[in-house]
Amino acid sequence: MVRVERRRLTERLKRAISLPITVVEGAAGCGKSVALFDALSAGERPFALFDVGPEHGRLPAFVQGLADALAPYAPGARVAFGSAYSRAIVSPQPTHSLAVWLQEHLKDLDLTIAFDNLHNADGDPLTHAFVGHLLERTLTNVRWVLCARATHYLPIASWLAFGRMELPVGEADLAFTDDEIEALARGRRISLASGAAHAIEERTGGWATGVAFLLEPGADGGDGSPVRALEPLIERVLGAYDADALRSLLATYYLPELSVELLLAIGGHALARQVDELRVRSPFLFTGGRVPRYHDRFREALRARLSSVDPAQKQAALDSAAYVLTHYKRFVECLSLRLETGQADACIDILEKQGIELIEQGHAHLVEAVVASLQYMDAELPASVIALRAMIDSRLGRFDTAEAWFAQAIARAASGDARMIEIKYLYARDLLRRDRLDCLPMLREHVDDESLPVSLRASIAAALAEGLQLSNEPDAARIEIEKAVALEREAGEDVLHARISAGAAYVYLYQGDYGRARELALEAARVATIASQFTIATTAYSILYVIAFDTEDVRAALDYLDLLLESCLKSGHLQFQFYCLACSFEIEMERNNVEAIERIDATLRSFDVYYDISVSDEAFLPGDAMRSAMQGDFARAYRVLHPTARNQAGSERVALRWAEVALYAAGALQMRDAGDAVAHALSALEEVETTSNRALRARLLLALALVLLGRSDDAKPLLAQVATETRAPDRIRAIETAIVALCAYVSGASNHDAVADALLDMRRRECGGIARVFEALPSRERYPNEVTA
């Protein structure tokens, strides 16, 4: 497309955008989108552009689309959308609640946020209210641009009265001048006669589409009539077709795009040629780049012209479009088409065969909408579709209703049927994600059923292996995971390979074989990402994160958390999103990265109704307790962390958590509580066979707690065990040096310089938060010099 520089219009828009709100209003085809993009690109400020499409016509899709557009600048909004929306819809003022939530994510940004084609959301009053609430609060460095065909529902008079905007940029501003028409003609290598540019401006009023239309040789037969609106041009085009030619376009009306592939499939070379000729002759009827779509006004006009077509022909065209989309595995567009045309009942087959994969690929919202429509129609839902409903509720943290749906799905399925067993597997898998060991009986019941498909048997075996590992049965877990791997090789399916690799990585991780676990997790992440299996990728990246965290590789841990977050955003799995943020929170607390902590804190507040117990125990609450300890409130740190100690998986994690609890109790001068925690930690360490970094940390923190309790002799063997470990990473060595210095100080040494140097080195080693905890401990005069606990 040939573009012409319109400096006058760009400068007008740049002046308008210097104020908090800018409105660009004009009829279809007047060049709003092009002018907006040129002005934003010419400015010096960063901008986020939300192109509102027909698919954003309802409030949830609109808010999610806006959050997606803001993701590079406010990733927390994109992460927290699911929980924020679920909470808002049950509030008295849902649109106001959503606006306040999003404003919190935007308030510290320096950004221009532009809505293009906002008219596509005209049909939903809730969206109107949301936009109004969103813009009513002034955010210091955030500017808003609203570009639409009509803005009657916006409080423009109020914004003008309070000086928040200039007069709207309207059609008069957007209109081409004679000079701009001549420049456009030169760009298209069109020679205009003297006065021709002015004649075109007179006939079109400078309307962009009309100008482009008249610059095409022989565009209107030279009859001299005005060309100032899109509808007459559309009618001219449609008027040139007879009824049969128009009916041949009927199937194209239902296509999401007009690619050659889809056109050939639905109507052969004749239809593809017809659409191509139409596009060459009347490009203004199309939008998009290399893959065109009908302009929405042309699509509406085409529908009106075809309204008299026999309903059976319409249905045949719709079915033909759906068939072609299904054939090319474009299930998302097919479901959207059926949902749009009120035929959700025709989606059941796709949901049964592809529903799980669609959810895994991040289309849970669409699946949920189709299932909800089916329920509204009071359709008899198959068991597998009810199971989809359960999976979606679980992903959004609605665990009670998820379990009820799973139970209903199992009850509705035929007993012993492979579909019923698959649903039981999905239910067990869902329980396993929440560390629920009541999944084991369901998995054991079917793991050796040779009548099942190989892929299902492999999946059940892998899930059982994870459950057995969680229940501290490592030998049995290894037997089952090896069985799953053998079955997976027999099946030879990529997605199954990724799933089993991720399950095996989990087992090897918690059996201490980090090398094998990392290798398998990397393979699972690679294959799952290629196959768009984002839930599997999420699992794989979570394992890679744990390995990096356990090996004290902070940078790698944060990198894997970024990949984990991206995968769980695509999968729509709220539980994993919270896990990712909670883990980031713990790491940044240890680093004392204040800016990152504040950012994560703001996002985590959106998850207050979805805190998952196991995730909170593992990552969020340790970070929260450390924050209290850093501020000297060791009593609260103890209260927060103490209940989590018995919920840790494996002796190493149990030992480390009790050691942390012991240190916080000692910091609060709660000597009896500290002594109890020390006893639990020592008991757990007796079961630890490895010298992992978690075990080393546990010994170090426990040694410091013992010295604070006046039990220096008991601390010495623990410090000696750490000192003899030759493979400890630099972070552990930095913590060790500081604790050795602190132990000497508490015991009466005058080693203030050594303590200060050690704490400074901890900050260099990304342990600034832990160093602050040590600094906040009470002075040595407040601790006993002999055993009192």
PDB file of N, CA, C and O in Angstrom, residues 30-51:
ATOM      1  N   CYS A  30     -12.374   6.897   6.483  1.00  0.00           N
ATOM      2  CA  CYS A  30     -11.824   8.259   6.440  1.00  0.00           C
ATOM      3  C   CYS A  30     -10.354   8.316   6.857  1.00  0.00           C
ATOM      4  O   CYS A  30      -9.791   9.408   6.971  1.00  0.00           O
ATOM      5  N   GLY A  31      -9.724   7.179   7.106  1.00  0.00           N
ATOM      6  CA  GLY A  31      -8.294   7.156   7.351  1.00  0.00           C
ATOM      7  C   GLY A  31      -7.886   7.303   8.801  1.00  0.00           C
ATOM      8  O   GLY A  31      -6.741   7.665   9.095  1.00  0.00           O
ATOM      9  N   LYS A  32      -8.780   6.972   9.730  1.00  0.00           N
ATOM     10  CA  LYS A  32      -8.475   7.129  11.161  1.00  0.00           C
ATOM     11  C   LYS A  32      -7.296   6.259  11.587  1.00  0.00           C
ATOM     12  O   LYS A  32      -6.377   6.727  12.257  1.00  0.00           O
ATOM     13  N   SER A  33      -7.347   4.989  11.211  1.00  0.00           N
ATOM     14  CA  SER A  33      -6.337   4.044  11.695  1.00  0.00           C
ATOM     15  C   SER A  33      -4.940   4.406  11.197  1.00  0.00           C
ATOM     16  O   SER A  33      -3.961   4.365  11.949  1.00  0.00           O
ATOM     17  N   VAL A  34      -4.844   4.751   9.913  1.00  0.00           N
ATOM     18  CA  VAL A  34      -3.545   5.113   9.341  1.00  0.00           C
ATOM     19  C   VAL A  34      -2.998   6.363  10.014  1.00  0.00           C
ATOM     20  O   VAL A  34      -1.818   6.431  10.397  1.00  0.00           O
ATOM     21  N   ALA A  35      -3.859   7.372  10.182  1.00  0.00           N
ATOM     22  CA  ALA A  35      -3.416   8.620  10.804  1.00  0.00           C
ATOM     23  C   ALA A  35      -2.990   8.392  12.248  1.00  0.00           C
ATOM     24  O   ALA A  35      -1.977   8.947  12.711  1.00  0.00           O
ATOM     25  N   LEU A  36      -3.742   7.576  12.964  1.00  0.00           N
ATOM     26  CA  LEU A  36      -3.406   7.294  14.361  1.00  0.00           C
ATOM     27  C   LEU A  36      -2.044   6.620  14.467  1.00  0.00           C
ATOM     28  O   LEU A  36      -1.198   7.031  15.270  1.00  0.00           O
ATOM     29  N   PHE A  37      -1.819   5.585  13.669  1.00  0.00           N
ATOM     30  CA  PHE A  37      -0.552   4.865  13.749  1.00  0.00           C
ATOM     31  C   PHE A  37       0.618   5.771  13.372  1.00  0.00           C
ATOM     32  O   PHE A  37       1.679   5.727  13.999  1.00  0.00           O
ATOM     33  N   ASP A  38       0.439   6.599  12.332  1.00  0.00           N
ATOM     34  CA  ASP A  38       1.518   7.514  11.933  1.00  0.00           C
ATOM     35  C   ASP A  38       1.862   8.478  13.057  1.00  0.00           C
ATOM     36  O   ASP A  38       3.048   8.743  13.327  1.00  0.00           O
ATOM     37  N   ALA A  39       0.856   9.007  13.752  1.00  0.00           N
ATOM     38  CA  ALA A  39       1.110   9.969  14.822  1.00  0.00           C
ATOM     39  C   ALA A  39       1.784   9.308  16.015  1.00  0.00           C
ATOM     40  O   ALA A  39       2.713   9.862  16.607  1.00  0.00           O
ATOM     41  N   LEU A  40       1.322   8.115  16.376  1.00  0.00           N
ATOM     42  CA  LEU A  40       1.935   7.407  17.496  1.00  0.00           C
ATOM     43  C   LEU A  40       3.387   7.068  17.187  1.00  0.00           C
ATOM     44  O   LEU A  40       4.267   7.195  18.045  1.00  0.00           O
ATOM     45  N   SER A  41       3.637   6.638  15.962  1.00  0.00           N
ATOM     46  CA  SER A  41       4.996   6.259  15.567  1.00  0.00           C
ATOM     47  C   SER A  41       5.915   7.469  15.491  1.00  0.00           C
ATOM     48  O   SER A  41       7.124   7.354  15.735  1.00  0.00           O
ATOM     49  N   ALA A  42       5.367   8.622  15.164  1.00  0.00           N
ATOM     50  CA  ALA A  42       6.181   9.830  15.034  1.00  0.00           C
ATOM     51  C   ALA A  42       6.499  10.459  16.385  1.00  0.00           C
ATOM     52  O   ALA A  42       7.411  11.279  16.488  1.00  0.00           O
ATOM     53  N   GLY A  43       5.751  10.078  17.420  1.00  0.00           N
ATOM     54  CA  GLY A  43       5.987  10.633  18.745  1.00  0.00           C
ATOM     55  C   GLY A  43       7.167   9.972  19.432  1.00  0.00           C
ATOM     56  O   GLY A  43       7.689   8.948  18.994  1.00  0.00           O
ATOM     57  N   GLU A  44       7.579  10.546  20.543  1.00  0.00           N
ATOM     58  CA  GLU A  44       8.718  10.028  21.295  1.00  0.00           C
ATOM     59  C   GLU A  44       8.285   9.120  22.438  1.00  0.00           C
ATOM     60  O   GLU A  44       9.116   8.444  23.040  1.00  0.00           O
ATOM     61  N   ARG A  45       7.007   9.124  22.758  1.00  0.00           N
ATOM     62  CA  ARG A  45       6.524   8.328  23.888  1.00  0.00           C
ATOM     63  C   ARG A  45       6.268   6.881  23.467  1.00  0.00           C
ATOM     64  O   ARG A  45       5.848   6.622  22.342  1.00  0.00           O
ATOM     65  N   PRO A  46       6.491   5.933  24.371  1.00  0.00           N
ATOM     66  CA  PRO A  46       6.086   4.551  24.079  1.00  0.00           C
ATOM     67  C   PRO A  46       4.559   4.467  24.007  1.00  0.00           C
ATOM     68  O   PRO A  46       3.858   5.249  24.665  1.00  0.00           O
ATOM     69  N   PHE A  47       4.060   3.548  23.215  1.00  0.00           N
ATOM     70  CA  PHE A  47       2.606   3.423  23.097  1.00  0.00           C
ATOM     71  C   PHE A  47       2.204   1.955  22.981  1.00  0.00           C
ATOM     72  O   PHE A  47       2.967   1.108  22.520  1.00  0.00           O
ATOM     73  N   ALA A  48       0.990   1.685  23.431  1.00  0.00           N
ATOM     74  CA  ALA A  48       0.365   0.376  23.275  1.00  0.00           C
ATOM     75  C   ALA A  48      -0.893   0.581  22.454  1.00  0.00           C
ATOM     76  O   ALA A  48      -1.710   1.451  22.766  1.00  0.00           O
ATOM     77  N   LEU A  49      -1.035  -0.187  21.378  1.00  0.00           N
ATOM     78  CA  LEU A  49      -2.169  -0.025  20.463  1.00  0.00           C
ATOM     79  C   LEU A  49      -3.061  -1.258  20.552  1.00  0.00           C
ATOM     80  O   LEU A  49      -2.627  -2.372  20.262  1.00  0.00           O
ATOM     81  N   PHE A  50      -4.295  -1.054  20.973  1.00  0.00           N
ATOM     82  CA  PHE A  50      -5.281  -2.130  21.068  1.00  0.00           C
ATOM     83  C   PHE A  50      -6.240  -1.989  19.897  1.00  0.00           C
ATOM     84  O   PHE A  50      -7.067  -1.084  19.860  1.00  0.00           O
ATOM     85  N   ASP A  51      -6.097  -2.879  18.911  1.00  0.00           N
ATOM     86  CA  ASP A  51      -6.984  -2.886  17.747  1.00  0.00           C
ATOM     87  C   ASP A  51      -8.215  -3.713  18.106  1.00  0.00           C
ATOM     88  O   ASP A  51      -8.187  -4.938  18.124  1.00  0.00           O
TER      89      ASP A  51
END
